[in-house]
């Protein structure tokens, strides 16, 4: 029930904590497959490093319980990479864990070969584009490098949602194939982008980008000059300016902004909205934040703005960094020369970052 409530709030950190706590209970009950899956699902790159390190630590303990000792070492190592130098308590716990791993390995070996997260999450690994050196055409190869879809395409995009766009050598139109190479949609589109959230952006004539579902049914009518992938039901689009549409084509963010440049505090960029449904918008050179419903959380008034897992880092007119809370109110006064100093200050304010109650 706590996990369901956390999901309803849409807050990524709260959801991850509830998910990890459920995983802990399942681990204690011996339901390791589901516990490991929940730990993997909870560990989003958009979470604070302290919480991500704790998730890896507890995933390591779950692997230890199962005798998956190499995999446990990998999780402990990742926890140290994230927080080792700045968290002596974590360092001490990991040292105890590694000592326990070494003692158990000396008795019974290191156990099974470590799993990938695709295996933990029970996701099938799709074939990848592979070129035939003889004809110079593209097909798809499995994880062993064997062609499972013959090389017969002039261009081939990666699989997404079990589907891939391909273009034959005798046409300028893209068609859609399934995992075994069967044709799902005949050559129709002048341009196509991979599926995401069950929808793909395509161009069939001069009317601009439109979105189709996996059957080729038009879901979002044409009329956009540029688009970004759908993510959790929303996609960034450009008409006269940049905005966003939902899965029905309804504008949820008006196309009035000069850009969507969602930069995260850890240096990464997101193509549109974050997992929490937040995006950095630009208007006349100033940055602000909107959510996926179109609500303006932070007015476009800052020269620079970064999304942190629990706050927004922003500069003032003098170039000093501070922080706003998730409602856009002042959290830390702009007095720092670098954003990482603000992140360190925020870390001292975080009190709820452990999956264990």
XYZ file of C-alpha atoms in Angstrom:
357
model
C 0.000 0.000 0.000
C 2.870 2.384 0.787
C 4.426 1.671 -2.621
C 1.097 2.309 -4.384
C 0.670 5.616 -2.541
C 4.243 6.676 -3.348
C 3.696 5.968 -7.049
C 0.546 8.100 -6.975
C 2.525 11.103 -5.723
C 4.789 10.996 -8.787
C 7.820 11.760 -6.592
C 10.736 9.628 -7.751
C 12.629 9.529 -4.430
C 9.551 8.617 -2.406
C 8.659 5.891 -4.916
C 12.195 4.473 -4.886
C 12.261 4.323 -1.083
C 8.924 2.511 -0.913
C 9.982 0.154 -3.717
C 13.252 -0.649 -1.965
C 11.542 -1.228 1.374
C 9.162 -3.668 -0.279
C 12.195 -5.368 -1.839
C 13.761 -5.660 1.610
C 10.694 -7.443 2.981
C 10.677 -9.817 0.004
C 14.377 -10.499 0.531
C 13.792 -11.370 4.187
C 11.008 -13.730 3.087
C 13.316 -15.408 0.562
C 11.530 -14.105 -2.558
C 14.850 -13.105 -4.104
C 13.848 -12.859 -7.778
C 11.177 -10.240 -7.082
C 13.376 -8.447 -4.520
C 16.251 -8.149 -7.004
C 13.875 -6.898 -9.698
C 12.515 -4.187 -7.399
C 16.012 -3.069 -6.346
C 16.965 -2.748 -10.024
C 13.781 -0.856 -10.933
C 14.185 1.535 -7.997
C 17.779 2.480 -8.826
C 17.186 5.403 -11.191
C 20.121 7.582 -12.227
C 17.989 10.595 -11.252
C 18.092 9.726 -7.534
C 20.531 11.240 -4.981
C 23.864 9.406 -4.864
C 23.341 8.532 -1.201
C 20.109 6.692 -1.951
C 21.539 4.991 -5.051
C 24.517 3.776 -3.003
C 22.150 2.369 -0.363
C 20.156 0.566 -3.055
C 23.324 -1.042 -4.416
C 24.404 -1.996 -0.896
C 21.138 -3.791 -0.167
C 21.084 -5.402 -3.618
C 24.551 -6.732 -2.730
C 23.224 -8.209 0.507
C 20.404 -9.894 -1.400
C 22.956 -11.392 -3.802
C 25.037 -12.575 -0.824
C 22.007 -14.354 0.609
C 21.656 -16.225 -2.704
C 25.347 -17.133 -2.980
C 25.811 -14.775 -5.943
C 29.075 -13.455 -4.534
C 30.638 -11.921 -7.674
C 27.405 -10.029 -8.287
C 27.398 -8.909 -4.637
C 30.943 -7.554 -5.099
C 29.841 -5.597 -8.159
C 27.025 -3.930 -6.185
C 29.324 -3.131 -3.243
C 31.835 -1.609 -5.688
C 29.141 0.547 -7.296
C 28.026 1.779 -3.853
C 31.607 2.828 -3.091
C 31.920 4.561 -6.466
C 28.874 6.649 -5.628
C 29.527 7.503 -1.980
C 32.670 5.787 -0.688
C 34.816 8.833 -0.011
C 32.060 10.921 1.534
C 30.378 8.284 3.686
C 32.601 6.537 6.281
C 29.627 4.590 7.678
C 28.900 3.114 4.243
C 32.602 2.359 3.815
C 32.645 0.438 7.117
C 29.519 -1.553 6.231
C 30.852 -2.456 2.787
C 34.155 -3.572 4.329
C 32.239 -5.948 6.625
C 30.217 -7.168 3.644
C 33.299 -7.849 1.542
C 34.928 -9.720 4.433
C 31.807 -11.900 4.643
C 31.928 -12.490 0.875
C 35.594 -13.530 1.074
C 34.925 -15.958 3.945
C 31.971 -17.561 2.192
C 33.800 -17.767 -1.161
C 36.686 -19.593 0.548
C 34.222 -22.250 1.685
C 31.965 -22.700 -1.343
C 33.219 -20.566 -4.244
C 31.848 -17.385 -5.755
C 28.621 -18.879 -7.100
C 26.868 -18.168 -10.431
C 28.194 -15.745 -13.028
C 26.777 -12.245 -12.379
C 23.563 -11.287 -14.151
C 23.012 -8.170 -16.233
C 20.185 -5.843 -15.233
C 18.308 -6.998 -18.341
C 18.375 -10.499 -16.862
C 17.371 -9.299 -13.398
C 14.478 -7.319 -14.897
C 13.624 -10.280 -17.156
C 13.912 -8.157 -20.284
C 14.643 -9.886 -23.562
C 17.780 -8.630 -25.263
C 16.779 -7.476 -28.745
C 18.968 -8.134 -31.803
C 21.234 -5.240 -32.771
C 21.940 -3.791 -36.242
C 24.816 -5.606 -37.941
C 26.368 -4.999 -41.342
C 27.151 -7.671 -43.908
C 30.646 -6.861 -45.134
C 30.042 -8.493 -48.510
C 26.981 -6.581 -49.731
C 27.206 -3.625 -47.391
C 23.611 -4.108 -46.276
C 22.229 -4.188 -42.748
C 20.563 -6.955 -40.793
C 20.308 -7.810 -37.080
C 22.532 -10.017 -34.928
C 21.923 -11.714 -31.590
C 24.204 -11.504 -28.549
C 26.472 -14.165 -30.049
C 26.977 -12.126 -33.213
C 24.909 -14.452 -35.409
C 22.560 -12.829 -37.935
C 18.966 -13.554 -36.940
C 17.472 -11.091 -39.448
C 19.130 -11.276 -42.894
C 21.195 -8.328 -44.139
C 18.828 -6.842 -46.707
C 18.396 -3.220 -45.653
C 20.155 -0.031 -46.724
C 19.480 1.462 -43.276
C 18.402 -0.148 -40.014
C 17.505 1.456 -36.685
C 17.871 -0.292 -33.290
C 14.889 -2.180 -31.886
C 12.693 -0.334 -29.392
C 9.534 -1.779 -27.855
C 10.212 -4.914 -29.950
C 10.030 -3.015 -33.256
C 12.577 -1.429 -35.608
C 12.403 0.906 -38.598
C 14.252 -0.237 -41.718
C 14.700 1.049 -45.272
C 15.268 -1.228 -48.228
C 17.849 -0.423 -50.915
C 15.200 0.198 -53.600
C 13.060 2.758 -51.747
C 13.266 6.042 -49.864
C 10.469 4.966 -47.503
C 10.833 3.364 -44.073
C 8.989 0.208 -43.053
C 8.554 -1.458 -39.655
C 9.676 -4.968 -38.703
C 9.331 -7.218 -35.660
C 12.040 -9.088 -33.763
C 12.144 -11.990 -36.213
C 12.270 -9.706 -39.266
C 8.599 -9.980 -40.200
C 7.093 -6.856 -41.802
C 4.672 -5.053 -39.502
C 4.147 -1.934 -41.646
C 4.943 -1.658 -45.352
C 7.322 1.094 -46.627
C 5.354 4.284 -45.966
C 7.339 7.027 -44.263
C 10.015 9.454 -45.451
C 11.436 9.651 -41.918
C 10.870 7.680 -38.736
C 12.138 7.686 -35.168
C 12.224 4.726 -32.752
C 9.195 3.756 -30.690
C 8.996 4.985 -27.132
C 6.013 4.590 -24.808
C 4.331 2.636 -27.617
C 4.402 5.582 -30.049
C 6.759 6.632 -32.837
C 7.181 9.927 -34.661
C 7.095 9.661 -38.471
C 6.926 11.883 -41.566
C 4.966 10.874 -44.652
C 4.737 14.199 -46.544
C 5.300 17.940 -46.175
C 2.736 18.232 -43.354
C 5.374 17.528 -40.688
C 5.856 14.990 -37.915
C 2.970 12.854 -36.662
C 2.833 10.010 -34.115
C 1.628 6.473 -34.853
C 1.076 3.436 -32.676
C 2.449 -0.051 -33.338
C -0.347 -0.776 -35.835
C 0.349 2.363 -37.864
C -2.750 4.128 -36.561
C -2.291 7.912 -36.383
C -2.477 8.945 -32.724
C -1.114 12.499 -32.894
C -1.985 14.427 -36.104
C 0.805 15.992 -38.223
C 1.957 19.575 -37.956
C 5.213 19.651 -35.990
C 8.559 20.891 -37.299
C 10.585 18.913 -34.748
C 9.822 16.370 -32.034
C 11.357 14.399 -29.182
C 10.449 10.859 -27.993
C 7.438 10.211 -25.798
C 8.363 9.628 -22.202
C 5.745 8.626 -19.651
C 2.957 9.905 -21.863
C 4.429 13.287 -22.878
C 6.627 14.400 -25.777
C 8.403 17.676 -26.489
C 7.447 19.233 -29.850
C 8.208 22.363 -31.878
C 5.729 24.368 -33.882
C 6.186 28.149 -33.702
C 8.103 27.481 -30.505
C 8.779 24.521 -28.203
C 6.073 22.914 -26.058
C 4.743 19.435 -25.287
C 1.854 17.153 -26.233
C 0.277 14.163 -24.531
C -0.567 10.824 -26.160
C -3.791 12.222 -27.655
C -2.021 15.138 -29.335
C -3.361 17.645 -26.821
C -0.935 20.482 -26.072
C -0.091 20.235 -22.367
C 2.730 22.800 -22.543
C 2.083 25.691 -24.959
C 4.573 26.046 -27.819
C 5.878 29.360 -26.536
C 9.367 28.472 -25.334
C 12.629 29.001 -27.170
C 13.991 25.655 -26.051
C 13.812 22.600 -23.793
C 17.256 22.005 -22.293
C 16.819 19.638 -19.355
C 20.194 19.445 -17.637
C 20.668 17.401 -14.458
C 22.905 18.227 -11.517
C 25.150 15.218 -12.222
C 26.083 16.543 -15.673
C 23.668 14.462 -17.740
C 21.015 15.755 -20.133
C 17.502 14.386 -20.612
C 15.800 14.601 -23.986
C 12.603 16.261 -22.782
C 11.074 15.428 -19.396
C 12.689 13.566 -16.492
C 11.149 10.443 -14.951
C 9.351 12.744 -12.527
C 7.880 14.739 -15.398
C 10.018 17.877 -15.071
C 11.751 19.821 -17.841
C 13.974 22.901 -18.032
C 12.591 25.442 -20.487
C 14.210 28.525 -21.947
C 12.560 31.855 -22.717
C 14.601 34.834 -23.935
C 17.798 33.280 -22.606
C 16.398 32.605 -19.127
C 15.708 29.159 -17.652
C 12.718 27.857 -15.712
C 10.952 24.560 -14.971
C 7.607 23.155 -16.122
C 5.996 19.813 -15.312
C 4.255 17.404 -17.673
C 0.855 19.014 -16.993
C 2.123 22.405 -18.182
C 2.337 23.955 -14.711
C 5.197 26.441 -14.354
C 7.141 25.355 -11.263
C 9.964 27.882 -11.655
C 9.431 30.957 -13.822
C 12.043 31.451 -16.609
C 14.192 33.944 -14.692
C 17.552 32.228 -14.147
C 20.676 32.360 -16.344
C 21.352 28.667 -15.564
C 19.254 25.941 -13.933
C 19.852 22.254 -13.163
C 17.457 19.601 -11.878
C 18.620 17.844 -8.708
C 16.735 14.801 -7.362
C 15.168 16.850 -4.563
C 15.689 20.472 -5.656
C 16.559 22.864 -8.471
C 20.014 24.425 -8.656
C 19.923 27.939 -10.096
C 22.148 30.969 -10.568
C 21.384 34.605 -9.859
C 22.423 37.623 -11.914
C 25.908 37.551 -10.379
C 26.488 33.932 -11.415
C 26.291 32.530 -7.879
C 24.614 29.170 -7.344
C 21.840 28.410 -4.862
C 18.863 26.043 -4.682
C 15.086 26.113 -4.885
C 12.802 23.455 -3.455
C 10.424 21.437 -5.615
C 7.788 24.153 -5.288
C 10.148 26.798 -6.619
C 10.751 28.448 -3.242
C 14.189 29.439 -1.986
C 15.994 26.572 -0.239
C 19.666 27.651 -0.230
C 20.706 31.256 -0.869
C 22.826 31.831 -4.007
C 26.278 32.147 -2.471
C 28.303 29.333 -4.069
C 30.673 29.549 -7.013
C 29.971 25.994 -8.272
C 26.867 23.791 -8.414
C 28.654 20.839 -6.770
C 29.045 22.934 -3.609
C 25.262 23.373 -3.538
C 24.803 19.618 -4.025
C 27.046 18.972 -1.015
C 24.945 21.395 1.027
C 21.739 19.638 -0.042
C 23.198 16.275 0.997
C 23.448 17.546 4.563
C 19.703 18.288 4.506
C 18.670 14.815 3.320
C 17.502 12.734 6.259
C 15.467 10.026 4.539
C 17.784 8.057 2.242
C 17.763 4.535 3.649
C 15.635 1.677 2.316
C 15.570 0.111 5.804
C 12.917 1.417 8.166
